[in-house]
Coordinates of C-alpha atoms in Angstrom, one line a residue:
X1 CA -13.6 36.3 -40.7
X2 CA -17.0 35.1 -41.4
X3 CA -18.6 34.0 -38.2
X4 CA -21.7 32.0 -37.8
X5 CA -23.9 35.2 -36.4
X6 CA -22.9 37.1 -39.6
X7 CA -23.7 34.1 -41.9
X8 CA -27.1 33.9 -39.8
X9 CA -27.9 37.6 -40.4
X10 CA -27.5 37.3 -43.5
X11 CA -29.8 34.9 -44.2
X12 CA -32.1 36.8 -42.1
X13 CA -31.6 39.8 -43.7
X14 CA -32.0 38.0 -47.1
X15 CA -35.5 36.7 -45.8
X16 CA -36.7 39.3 -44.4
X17 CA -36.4 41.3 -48.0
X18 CA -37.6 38.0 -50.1
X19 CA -40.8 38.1 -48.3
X20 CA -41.3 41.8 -48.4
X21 CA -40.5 41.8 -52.3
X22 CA -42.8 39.0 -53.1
X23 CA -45.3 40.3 -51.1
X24 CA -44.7 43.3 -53.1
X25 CA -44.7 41.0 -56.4
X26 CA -48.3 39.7 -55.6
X27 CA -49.8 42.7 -55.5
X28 CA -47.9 44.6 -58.5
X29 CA -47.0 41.8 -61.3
X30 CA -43.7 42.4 -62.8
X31 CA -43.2 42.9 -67.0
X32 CA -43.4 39.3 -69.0
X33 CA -39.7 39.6 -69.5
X34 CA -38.4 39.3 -66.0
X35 CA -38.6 35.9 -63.9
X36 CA -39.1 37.0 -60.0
X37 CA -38.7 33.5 -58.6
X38 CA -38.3 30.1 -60.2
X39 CA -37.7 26.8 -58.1
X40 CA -33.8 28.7 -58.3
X41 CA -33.8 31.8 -58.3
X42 CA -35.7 33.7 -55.5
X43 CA -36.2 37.5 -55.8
X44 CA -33.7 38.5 -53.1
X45 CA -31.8 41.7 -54.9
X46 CA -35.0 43.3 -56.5
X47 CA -36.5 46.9 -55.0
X48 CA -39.4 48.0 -57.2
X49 CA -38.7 51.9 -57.9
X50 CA -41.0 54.6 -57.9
X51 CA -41.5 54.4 -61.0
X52 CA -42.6 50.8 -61.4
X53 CA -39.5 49.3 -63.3
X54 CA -37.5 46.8 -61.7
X55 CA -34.1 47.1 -61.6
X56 CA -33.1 44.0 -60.0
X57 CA -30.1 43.4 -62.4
X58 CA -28.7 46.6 -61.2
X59 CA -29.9 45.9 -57.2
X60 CA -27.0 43.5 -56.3
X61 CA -24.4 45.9 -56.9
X62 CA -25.3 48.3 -53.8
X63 CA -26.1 45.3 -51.3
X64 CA -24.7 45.0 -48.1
X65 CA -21.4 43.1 -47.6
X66 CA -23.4 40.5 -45.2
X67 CA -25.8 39.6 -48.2
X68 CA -23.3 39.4 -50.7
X69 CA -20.9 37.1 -48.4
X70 CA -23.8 34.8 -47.8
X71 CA -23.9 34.5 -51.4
X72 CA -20.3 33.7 -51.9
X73 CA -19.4 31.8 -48.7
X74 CA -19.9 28.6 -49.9
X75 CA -17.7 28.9 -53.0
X76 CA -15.0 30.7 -50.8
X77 CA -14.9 28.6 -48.0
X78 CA -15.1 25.2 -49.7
X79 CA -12.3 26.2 -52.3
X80 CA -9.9 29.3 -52.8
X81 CA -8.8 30.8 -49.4
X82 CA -8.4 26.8 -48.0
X83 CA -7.1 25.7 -51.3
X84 CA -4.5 28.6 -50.6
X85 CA -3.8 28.3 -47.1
X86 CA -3.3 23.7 -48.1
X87 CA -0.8 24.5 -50.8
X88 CA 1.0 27.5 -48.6
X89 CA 1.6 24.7 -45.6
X90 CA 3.0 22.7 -48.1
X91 CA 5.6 25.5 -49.7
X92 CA 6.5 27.0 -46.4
X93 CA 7.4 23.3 -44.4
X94 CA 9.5 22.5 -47.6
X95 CA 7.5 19.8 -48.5
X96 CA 6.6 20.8 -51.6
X97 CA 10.3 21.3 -53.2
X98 CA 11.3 17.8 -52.0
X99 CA 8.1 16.4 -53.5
X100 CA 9.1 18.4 -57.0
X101 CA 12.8 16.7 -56.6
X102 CA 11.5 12.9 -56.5
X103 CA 8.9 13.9 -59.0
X104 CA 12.2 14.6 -61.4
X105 CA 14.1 11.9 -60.2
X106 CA 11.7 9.0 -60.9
X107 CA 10.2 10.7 -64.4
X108 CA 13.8 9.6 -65.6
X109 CA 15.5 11.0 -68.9
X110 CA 12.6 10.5 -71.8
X111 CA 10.9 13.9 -72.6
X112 CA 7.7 11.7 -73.1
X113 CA 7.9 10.0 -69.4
X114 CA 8.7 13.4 -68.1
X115 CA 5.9 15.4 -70.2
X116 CA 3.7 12.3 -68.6
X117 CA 4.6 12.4 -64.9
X118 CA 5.3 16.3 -64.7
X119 CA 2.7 17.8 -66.8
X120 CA -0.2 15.6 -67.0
X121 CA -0.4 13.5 -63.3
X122 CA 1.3 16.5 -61.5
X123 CA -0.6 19.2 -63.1
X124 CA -3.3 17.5 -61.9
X125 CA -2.6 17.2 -58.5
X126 CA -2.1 21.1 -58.7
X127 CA -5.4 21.6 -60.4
X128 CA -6.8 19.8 -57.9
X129 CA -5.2 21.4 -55.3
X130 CA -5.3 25.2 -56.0
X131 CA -7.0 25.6 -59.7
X132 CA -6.8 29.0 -61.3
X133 CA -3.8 28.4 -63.6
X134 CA -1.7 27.5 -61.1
X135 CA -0.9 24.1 -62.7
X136 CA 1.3 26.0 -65.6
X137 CA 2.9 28.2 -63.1
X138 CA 4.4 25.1 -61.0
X139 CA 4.6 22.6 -64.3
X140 CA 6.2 24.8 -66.8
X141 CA 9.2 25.7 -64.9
X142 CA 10.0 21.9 -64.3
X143 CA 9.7 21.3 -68.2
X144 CA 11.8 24.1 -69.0
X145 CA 14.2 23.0 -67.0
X146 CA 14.5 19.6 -68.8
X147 CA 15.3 20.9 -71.7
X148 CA 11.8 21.5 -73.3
X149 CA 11.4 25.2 -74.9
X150 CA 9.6 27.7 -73.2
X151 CA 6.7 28.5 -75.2
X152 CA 6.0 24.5 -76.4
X153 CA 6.5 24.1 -72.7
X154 CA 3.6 26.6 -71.2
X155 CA 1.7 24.7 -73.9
X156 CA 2.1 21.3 -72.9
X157 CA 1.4 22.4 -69.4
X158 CA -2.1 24.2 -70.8
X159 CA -3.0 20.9 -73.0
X160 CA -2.4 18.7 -70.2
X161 CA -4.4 20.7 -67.9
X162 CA -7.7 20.1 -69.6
X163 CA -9.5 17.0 -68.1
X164 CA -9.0 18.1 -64.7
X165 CA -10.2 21.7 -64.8
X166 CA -13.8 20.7 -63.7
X167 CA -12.5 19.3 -60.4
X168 CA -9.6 22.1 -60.0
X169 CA -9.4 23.4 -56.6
X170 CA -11.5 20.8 -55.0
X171 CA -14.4 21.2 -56.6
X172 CA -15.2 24.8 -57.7
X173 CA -16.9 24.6 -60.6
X174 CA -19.1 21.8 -60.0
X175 CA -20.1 23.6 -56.4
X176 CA -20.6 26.6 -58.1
X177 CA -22.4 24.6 -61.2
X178 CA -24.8 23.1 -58.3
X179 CA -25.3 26.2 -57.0
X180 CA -26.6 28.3 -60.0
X181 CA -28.8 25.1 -61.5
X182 CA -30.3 23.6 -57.9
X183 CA -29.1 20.2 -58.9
X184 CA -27.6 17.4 -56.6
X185 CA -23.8 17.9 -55.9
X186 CA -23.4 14.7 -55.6
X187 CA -25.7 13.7 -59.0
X188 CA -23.7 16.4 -60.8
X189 CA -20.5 15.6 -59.6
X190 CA -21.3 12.0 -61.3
X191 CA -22.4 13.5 -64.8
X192 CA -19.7 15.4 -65.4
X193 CA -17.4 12.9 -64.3
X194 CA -18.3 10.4 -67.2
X195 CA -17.5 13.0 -69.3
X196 CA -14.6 13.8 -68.2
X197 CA -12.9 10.1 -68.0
X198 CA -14.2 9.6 -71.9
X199 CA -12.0 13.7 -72.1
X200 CA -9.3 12.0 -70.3
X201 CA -8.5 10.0 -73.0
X202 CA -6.7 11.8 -75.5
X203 CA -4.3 14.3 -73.8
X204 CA -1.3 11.8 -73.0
X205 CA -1.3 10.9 -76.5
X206 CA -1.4 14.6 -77.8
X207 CA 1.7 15.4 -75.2
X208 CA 3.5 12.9 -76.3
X209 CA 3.5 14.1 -79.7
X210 CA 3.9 17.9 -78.6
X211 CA 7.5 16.7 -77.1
X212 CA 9.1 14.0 -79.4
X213 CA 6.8 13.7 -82.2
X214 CA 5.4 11.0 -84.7
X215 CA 8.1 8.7 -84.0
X216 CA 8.4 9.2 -80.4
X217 CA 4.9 8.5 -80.4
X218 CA 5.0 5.5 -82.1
X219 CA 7.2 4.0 -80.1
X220 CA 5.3 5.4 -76.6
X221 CA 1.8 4.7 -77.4
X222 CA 1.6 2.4 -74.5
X223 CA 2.7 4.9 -72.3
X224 CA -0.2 6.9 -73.4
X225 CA -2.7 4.4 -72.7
X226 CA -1.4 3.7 -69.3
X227 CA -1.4 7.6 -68.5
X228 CA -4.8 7.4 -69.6
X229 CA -6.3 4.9 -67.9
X230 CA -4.7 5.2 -64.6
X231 CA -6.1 8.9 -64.0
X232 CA -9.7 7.6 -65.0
X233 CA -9.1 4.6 -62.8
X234 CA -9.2 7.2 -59.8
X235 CA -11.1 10.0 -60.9
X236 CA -14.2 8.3 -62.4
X237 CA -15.5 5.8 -59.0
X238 CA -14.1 9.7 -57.1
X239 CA -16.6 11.6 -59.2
X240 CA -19.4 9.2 -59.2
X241 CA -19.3 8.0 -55.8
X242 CA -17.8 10.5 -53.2
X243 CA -18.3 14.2 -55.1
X244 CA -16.1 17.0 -56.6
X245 CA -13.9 17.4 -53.7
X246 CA -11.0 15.0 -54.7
X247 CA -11.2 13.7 -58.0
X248 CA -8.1 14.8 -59.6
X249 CA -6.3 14.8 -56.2
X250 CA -7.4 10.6 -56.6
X251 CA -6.8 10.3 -60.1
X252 CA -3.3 12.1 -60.3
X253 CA -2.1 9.9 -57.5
X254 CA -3.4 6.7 -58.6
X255 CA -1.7 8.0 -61.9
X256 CA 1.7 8.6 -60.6
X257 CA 1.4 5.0 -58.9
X258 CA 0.4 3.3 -61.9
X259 CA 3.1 5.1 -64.7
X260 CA 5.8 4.3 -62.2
X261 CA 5.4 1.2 -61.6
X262 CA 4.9 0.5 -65.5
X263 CA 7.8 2.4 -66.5
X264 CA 9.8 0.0 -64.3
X265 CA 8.9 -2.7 -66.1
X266 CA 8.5 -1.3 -69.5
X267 CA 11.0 1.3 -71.9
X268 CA 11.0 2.8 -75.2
X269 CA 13.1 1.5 -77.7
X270 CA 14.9 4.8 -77.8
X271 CA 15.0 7.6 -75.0
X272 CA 14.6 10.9 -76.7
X273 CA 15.0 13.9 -75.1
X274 CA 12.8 17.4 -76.8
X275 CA 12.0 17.2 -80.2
X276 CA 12.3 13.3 -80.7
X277 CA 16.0 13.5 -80.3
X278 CA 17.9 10.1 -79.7
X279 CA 19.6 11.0 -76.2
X280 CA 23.1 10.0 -76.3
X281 CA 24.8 7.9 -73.3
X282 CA 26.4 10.8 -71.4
X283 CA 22.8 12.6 -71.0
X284 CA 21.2 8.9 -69.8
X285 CA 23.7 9.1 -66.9
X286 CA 21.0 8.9 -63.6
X287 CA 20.8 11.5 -60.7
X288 CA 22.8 10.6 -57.7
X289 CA 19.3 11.4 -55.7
X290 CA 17.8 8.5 -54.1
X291 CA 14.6 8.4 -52.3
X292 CA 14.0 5.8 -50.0
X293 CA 9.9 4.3 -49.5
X294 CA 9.5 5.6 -46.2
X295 CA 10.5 9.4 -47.9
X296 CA 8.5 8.8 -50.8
X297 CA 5.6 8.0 -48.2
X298 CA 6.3 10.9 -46.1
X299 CA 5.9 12.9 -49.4
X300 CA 2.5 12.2 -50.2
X301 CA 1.2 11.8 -46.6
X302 CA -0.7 15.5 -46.8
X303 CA -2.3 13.9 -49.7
X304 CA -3.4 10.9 -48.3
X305 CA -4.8 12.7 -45.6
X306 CA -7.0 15.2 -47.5
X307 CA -8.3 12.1 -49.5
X308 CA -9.1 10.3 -45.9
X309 CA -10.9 13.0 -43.9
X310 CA -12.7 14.3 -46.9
X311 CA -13.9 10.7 -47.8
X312 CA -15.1 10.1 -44.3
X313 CA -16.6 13.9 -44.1
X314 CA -18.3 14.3 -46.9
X315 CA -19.3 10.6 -48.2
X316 CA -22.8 9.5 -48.7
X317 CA -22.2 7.0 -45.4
X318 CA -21.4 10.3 -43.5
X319 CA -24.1 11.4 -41.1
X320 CA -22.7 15.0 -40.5
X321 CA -23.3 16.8 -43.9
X322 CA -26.8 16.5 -43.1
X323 CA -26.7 18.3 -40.0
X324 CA -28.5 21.3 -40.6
X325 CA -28.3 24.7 -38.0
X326 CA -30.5 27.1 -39.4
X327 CA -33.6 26.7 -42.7
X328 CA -35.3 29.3 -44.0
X329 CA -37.9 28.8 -47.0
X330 CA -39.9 31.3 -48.5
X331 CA -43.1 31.2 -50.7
X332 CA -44.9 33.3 -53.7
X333 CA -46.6 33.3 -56.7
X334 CA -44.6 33.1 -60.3
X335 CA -46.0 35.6 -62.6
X336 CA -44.9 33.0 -65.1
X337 CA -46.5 30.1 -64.1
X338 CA -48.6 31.5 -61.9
X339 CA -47.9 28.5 -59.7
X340 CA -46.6 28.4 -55.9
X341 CA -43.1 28.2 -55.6
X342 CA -40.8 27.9 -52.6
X343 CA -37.3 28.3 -52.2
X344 CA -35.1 27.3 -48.8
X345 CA -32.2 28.8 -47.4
X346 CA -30.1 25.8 -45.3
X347 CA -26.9 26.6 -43.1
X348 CA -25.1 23.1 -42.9
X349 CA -21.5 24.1 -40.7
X350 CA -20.4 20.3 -42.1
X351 CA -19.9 21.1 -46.3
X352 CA -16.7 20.0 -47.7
X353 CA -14.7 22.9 -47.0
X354 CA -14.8 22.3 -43.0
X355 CA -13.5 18.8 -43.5
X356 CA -10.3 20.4 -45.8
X357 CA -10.2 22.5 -42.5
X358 CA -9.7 20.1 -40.2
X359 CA -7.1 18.4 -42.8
X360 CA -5.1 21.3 -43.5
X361 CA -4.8 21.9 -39.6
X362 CA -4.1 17.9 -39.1
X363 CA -1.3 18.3 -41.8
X364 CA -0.2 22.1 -40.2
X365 CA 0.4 20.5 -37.1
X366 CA 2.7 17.3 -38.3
X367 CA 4.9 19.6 -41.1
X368 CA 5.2 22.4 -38.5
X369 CA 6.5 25.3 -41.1
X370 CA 8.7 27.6 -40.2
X371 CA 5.9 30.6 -39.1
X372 CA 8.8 32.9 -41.4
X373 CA 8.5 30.9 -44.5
X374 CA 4.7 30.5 -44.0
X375 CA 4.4 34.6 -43.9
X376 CA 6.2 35.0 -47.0
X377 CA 4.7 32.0 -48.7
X378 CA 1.0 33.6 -48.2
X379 CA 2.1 36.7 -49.1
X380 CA 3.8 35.1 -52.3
X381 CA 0.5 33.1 -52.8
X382 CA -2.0 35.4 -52.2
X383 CA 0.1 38.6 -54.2
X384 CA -1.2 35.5 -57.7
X385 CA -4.2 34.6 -56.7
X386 CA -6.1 37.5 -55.1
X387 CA -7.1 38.7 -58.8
X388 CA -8.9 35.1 -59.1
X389 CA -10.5 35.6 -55.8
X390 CA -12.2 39.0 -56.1
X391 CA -13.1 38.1 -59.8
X392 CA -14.9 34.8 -58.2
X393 CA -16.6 36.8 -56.0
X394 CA -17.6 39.7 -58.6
X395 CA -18.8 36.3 -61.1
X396 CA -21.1 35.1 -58.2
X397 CA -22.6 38.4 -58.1
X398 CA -22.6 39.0 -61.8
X399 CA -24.1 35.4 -62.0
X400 CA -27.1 36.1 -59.8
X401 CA -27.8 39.2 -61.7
X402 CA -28.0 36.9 -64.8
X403 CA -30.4 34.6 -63.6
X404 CA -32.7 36.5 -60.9
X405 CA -33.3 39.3 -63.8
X406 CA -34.1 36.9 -66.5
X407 CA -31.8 37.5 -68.8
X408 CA -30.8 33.5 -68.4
X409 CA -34.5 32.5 -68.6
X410 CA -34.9 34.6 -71.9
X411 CA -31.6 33.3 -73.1
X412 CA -32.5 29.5 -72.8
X413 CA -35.8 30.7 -74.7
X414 CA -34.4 31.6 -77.3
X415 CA -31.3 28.9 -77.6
X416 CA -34.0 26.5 -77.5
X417 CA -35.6 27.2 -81.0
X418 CA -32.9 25.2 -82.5
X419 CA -33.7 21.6 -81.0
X420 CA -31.5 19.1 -80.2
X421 CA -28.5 21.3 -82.1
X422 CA -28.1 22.7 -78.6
X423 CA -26.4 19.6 -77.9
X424 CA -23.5 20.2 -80.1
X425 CA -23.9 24.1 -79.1
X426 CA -23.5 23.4 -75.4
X427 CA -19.7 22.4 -75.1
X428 CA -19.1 25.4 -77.4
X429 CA -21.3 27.8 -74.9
X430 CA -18.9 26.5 -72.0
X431 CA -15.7 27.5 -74.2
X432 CA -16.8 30.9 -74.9
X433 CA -17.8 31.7 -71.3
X434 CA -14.0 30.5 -70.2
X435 CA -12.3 32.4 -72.6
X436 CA -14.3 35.4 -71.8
X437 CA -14.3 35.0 -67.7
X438 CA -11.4 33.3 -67.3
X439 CA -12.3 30.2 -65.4
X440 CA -14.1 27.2 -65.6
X441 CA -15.7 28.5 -62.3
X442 CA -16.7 31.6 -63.6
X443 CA -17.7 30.3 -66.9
X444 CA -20.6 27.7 -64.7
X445 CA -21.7 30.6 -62.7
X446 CA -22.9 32.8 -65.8
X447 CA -23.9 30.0 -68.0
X448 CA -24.8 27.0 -66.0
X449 CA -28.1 27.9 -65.3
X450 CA -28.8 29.0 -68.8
X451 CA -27.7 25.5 -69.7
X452 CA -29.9 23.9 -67.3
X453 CA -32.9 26.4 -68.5
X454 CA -32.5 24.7 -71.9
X455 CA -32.8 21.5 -71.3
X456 CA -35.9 21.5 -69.0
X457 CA -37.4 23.7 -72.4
X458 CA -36.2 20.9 -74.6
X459 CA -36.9 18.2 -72.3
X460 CA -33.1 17.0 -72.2
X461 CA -32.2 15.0 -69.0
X462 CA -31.3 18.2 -66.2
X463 CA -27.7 17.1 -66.0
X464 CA -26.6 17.2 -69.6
X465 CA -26.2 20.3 -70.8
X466 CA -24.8 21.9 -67.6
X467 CA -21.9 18.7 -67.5
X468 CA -21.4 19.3 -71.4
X469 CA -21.0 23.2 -70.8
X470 CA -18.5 22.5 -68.1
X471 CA -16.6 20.0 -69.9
X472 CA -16.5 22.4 -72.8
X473 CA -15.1 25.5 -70.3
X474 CA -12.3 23.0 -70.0
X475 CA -11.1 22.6 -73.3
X476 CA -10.9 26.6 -73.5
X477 CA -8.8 26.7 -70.8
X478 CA -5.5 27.2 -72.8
X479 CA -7.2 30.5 -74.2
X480 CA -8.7 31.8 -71.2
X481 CA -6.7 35.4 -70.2
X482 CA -6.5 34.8 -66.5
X483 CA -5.5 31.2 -66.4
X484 CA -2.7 32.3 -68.7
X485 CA -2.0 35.4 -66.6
X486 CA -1.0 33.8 -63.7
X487 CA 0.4 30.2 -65.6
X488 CA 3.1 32.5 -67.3
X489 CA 4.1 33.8 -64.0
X490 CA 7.1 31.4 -63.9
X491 CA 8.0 31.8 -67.5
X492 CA 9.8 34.7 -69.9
X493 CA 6.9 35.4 -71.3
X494 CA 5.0 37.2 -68.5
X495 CA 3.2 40.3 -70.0
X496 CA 3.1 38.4 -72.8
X497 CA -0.3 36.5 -72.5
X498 CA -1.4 37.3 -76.3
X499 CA 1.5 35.0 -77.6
X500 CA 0.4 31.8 -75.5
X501 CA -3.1 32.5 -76.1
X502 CA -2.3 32.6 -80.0
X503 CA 0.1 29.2 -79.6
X504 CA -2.1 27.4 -77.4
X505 CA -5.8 28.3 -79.7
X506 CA -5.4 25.4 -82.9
X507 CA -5.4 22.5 -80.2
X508 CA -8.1 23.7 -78.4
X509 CA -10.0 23.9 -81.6
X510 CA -9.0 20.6 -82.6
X511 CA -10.4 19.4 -79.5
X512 CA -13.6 20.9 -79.0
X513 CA -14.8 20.0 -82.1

């Protein structure tokens, strides 16, 4: 457990060998090619050797656990292990399966409502949620189990999952994006967020086409408008106004409320089921399942109260996230600029992931899971995630390597010969880094501040080319080797990652450019 006196020794200890090395760096300049501190990137991993070289890129690797955990603590503790520990409360009490049952029952018997309701809103709320590729792991299932075959179905559930990738397990990628580039959370958050909602628009009307096609799309294209809309309605004021935390959590629910209530009012002129096939009247019959509204209520109370204490938590009108414990700044002379720089160190116990915290234990105590199920659920949970864990925490260290070396500063250098082509270069920068690392998280942490490097050099607004990079790590999702490792979890074709990869590659072509 990390405990506020090792978080504080930590930064101590981080410090204590900041000052000693730039102390060290004023009176033996490093080589032109390495960057020792920016406004970003302090020297904290660098030990000049005996020989004069400095192997800072190699440093980071043999640091002590404290140093590297006070590296990684904010990404952690605002996003996997809580994400985790939500969405286990939520298996283990039941809650979860009863909430997948009226999720069935009101996406009635059109493929196109059900692709809609299941894939897109829903997948969304999982993103949110958990992130990683869980999304296709829960989704896919669902589909396949309505009748939609397996391999078109893991695809629908990849497609689907694009928009909401930036905001997937409450935030991660813009908190780590924030982290590498220095930027505003809150400022970011909003940047990529109008990205996003313009992204938002076209999915629906590609899954509706993937499930029934030209013709059931012709007849549903209202239904992709509405699907549309209704998840920008929530995710766009989210992103702009409160931070990364909740937007798809938001804009999924606001979407479920929003395509239910229109489909009650408004119906295809044929139901199809898979393929655009006319559905007969013995498969229309209706389940016998009925949900009343106070147990539709009951099943998206945990929601509603993630949203509500993480609103009031973490909102600009909240006092607390200002509350700082412990600051710790250090100053030196850039051998690039050879201009003072100074870099801070703040310990704020009130971030985001202490109000999920005190959610999760609000909604822990009112489902009361059986302490059986709840063992066996985080077991289950943890046995598909940990490999997305310890690869976060490897990317954070990898990152930091990248950028307090100089690789990232001699990188933007050189992307920025070609001008304002970056621009179009950018989203495809973000793909490549997802389908290399394997997360949108991952993907911000080795490339973000190489992104935001660029734009100061080309004198681009700062929060551009980092939200563009991000937004294009979304759109590679489909391809990326861990999201599809754990997605096909669920499915026939575990171990066979290379075939989805393959099926899923045209369409996220098509989209990024």
């Amino acid at each position: 457990m990390i405990t506020r006196p090792v978080l504080v020794g930590a930064f101590t200890k981080i410090c204590h060998r900041s000052v000693r090395e730039y102390h060290l760096h004023l009176q033996h300049p490093v080589p032109h090619y390495t960057v020792p501190c920016t406004p970003h990137t302090p020297c904290i991993f660098s030990k000049r050797s005996t020989n004069g070289c400095h192997p800072g890129a190699c440093r980071i690797w043999r640091e002590e656990e404290t140093v590297l955990l006070a590296f990684i603590v904010h990404i952690q503790y605002s996003c996997t292990h809580l994400c985790l520990n939500y969405t286990i409360t939520l298996v283990a009490s039941g809650h979860f399966d009863k909430f997948r049952e009226w999720l069935i029952h009101s996406a009635t018997r059109d493929v196109r409502i059900q692709a809609i309701l299941i894939a897109w809103s829903f997948g969304a709320l999982i993103e949110g949620l958990v992130g990683f590729g869980s999304p296709w792991a829960y989704v896919v299932p669902i589909l396949i189990s309505l009748g939609v075959a397996d391999l078109e179905a893991i695809r629908v559930a990849a497609l689907a999952n694009n928009a909401p990738v930036s905001y997937g397990a409450l935030g991660a990628p813009i908190i780590m994006l924030a982290a590498v580039t220095g930027l505003p959370l809150l400022n970011l958050s909003a940047s990529v967020g109008r990205i996003v909602a313009f992204l938002a628009l076209f999915p629906p009307w590609l899954l509706i086409y993937l499930v029934s096609g030209k013709e059931g799309l012709k007849e549903a294209w209202p239904l992709a408008i509405v699907a549309s809309l209704s998840y920008i309605l929530g995710q766009f004021p989210t992103s702009n106004f409160i931070g990364p935390y909740l937007p798809d959590i938001v804009g999924s629910l606001t979407s479920f409320a929003i395509i239910l209530a229109f489909v009650h009012y408004w119906k295809p002129k044929n139901l199809r089921g898979f393929g655009g096939k006319i559905l007969d009247e013995k498969e229309l019959r209706s389940s016998d399942v009925k949900f009343t509204a106070g147990q539709v209520a009951w099943l998206f109370l945990p929601f509603i109260v993630l949203i509500i204490v993480v609103v009031l938590g973490t909102g600009p009108w909240s006092p607390l996230p200002k509350i700082v414990l412990q600051v710790f700044s250090v100053k030196a002379i850039s051998s690039i600029t050879h201009k003072a720089m100074a870099v801070s160190f703040i310990f704020s116990p009130f971030v985001g992931g202490t109000f999920i915290f005190i959610s999760w234990l609000i909604i822990l105590a009112i489902l009361r899971p059986n302490m059986q199920k709840f063992g066996e659920a985080m077991k289950k949970s943890f046995n598909q995630l940990w490999g997305a864990i310890i690869t976060a925490m490897f990317m954070v260290a990898l990152a930091n390597t990248f950028n307090y070396s100089g690789m990232a500063g001699s990188l933007a250098y050189a992307f920025s010969q070609v001008g304002w082509v970056f621009i179009l270069l950018a989203p495809i920068l973000g793909w490549i880094g997802v389908a290399l690392s394997g997360s949108n998280t991952s993907a911000n942490a080795m490339f973000g501040y190489l992104q935001y490097s660029v734009g100061r050099l080309l004198g681009f607004p700062p929060y551009l080319l980092p939200s563009l990079g991000s937004v294009g790590a979304e759109i590679g999702k489909p391809v990326a080797p861990q999201t599809a490792s754990v997605g096909v979890s669920t499915s026939k074709y575990l171990r066979k990652e290379g075939d989805v990869i393959r099926h899923n590659m045209g369409w996220t072509l098509v989209i990024l450019f």
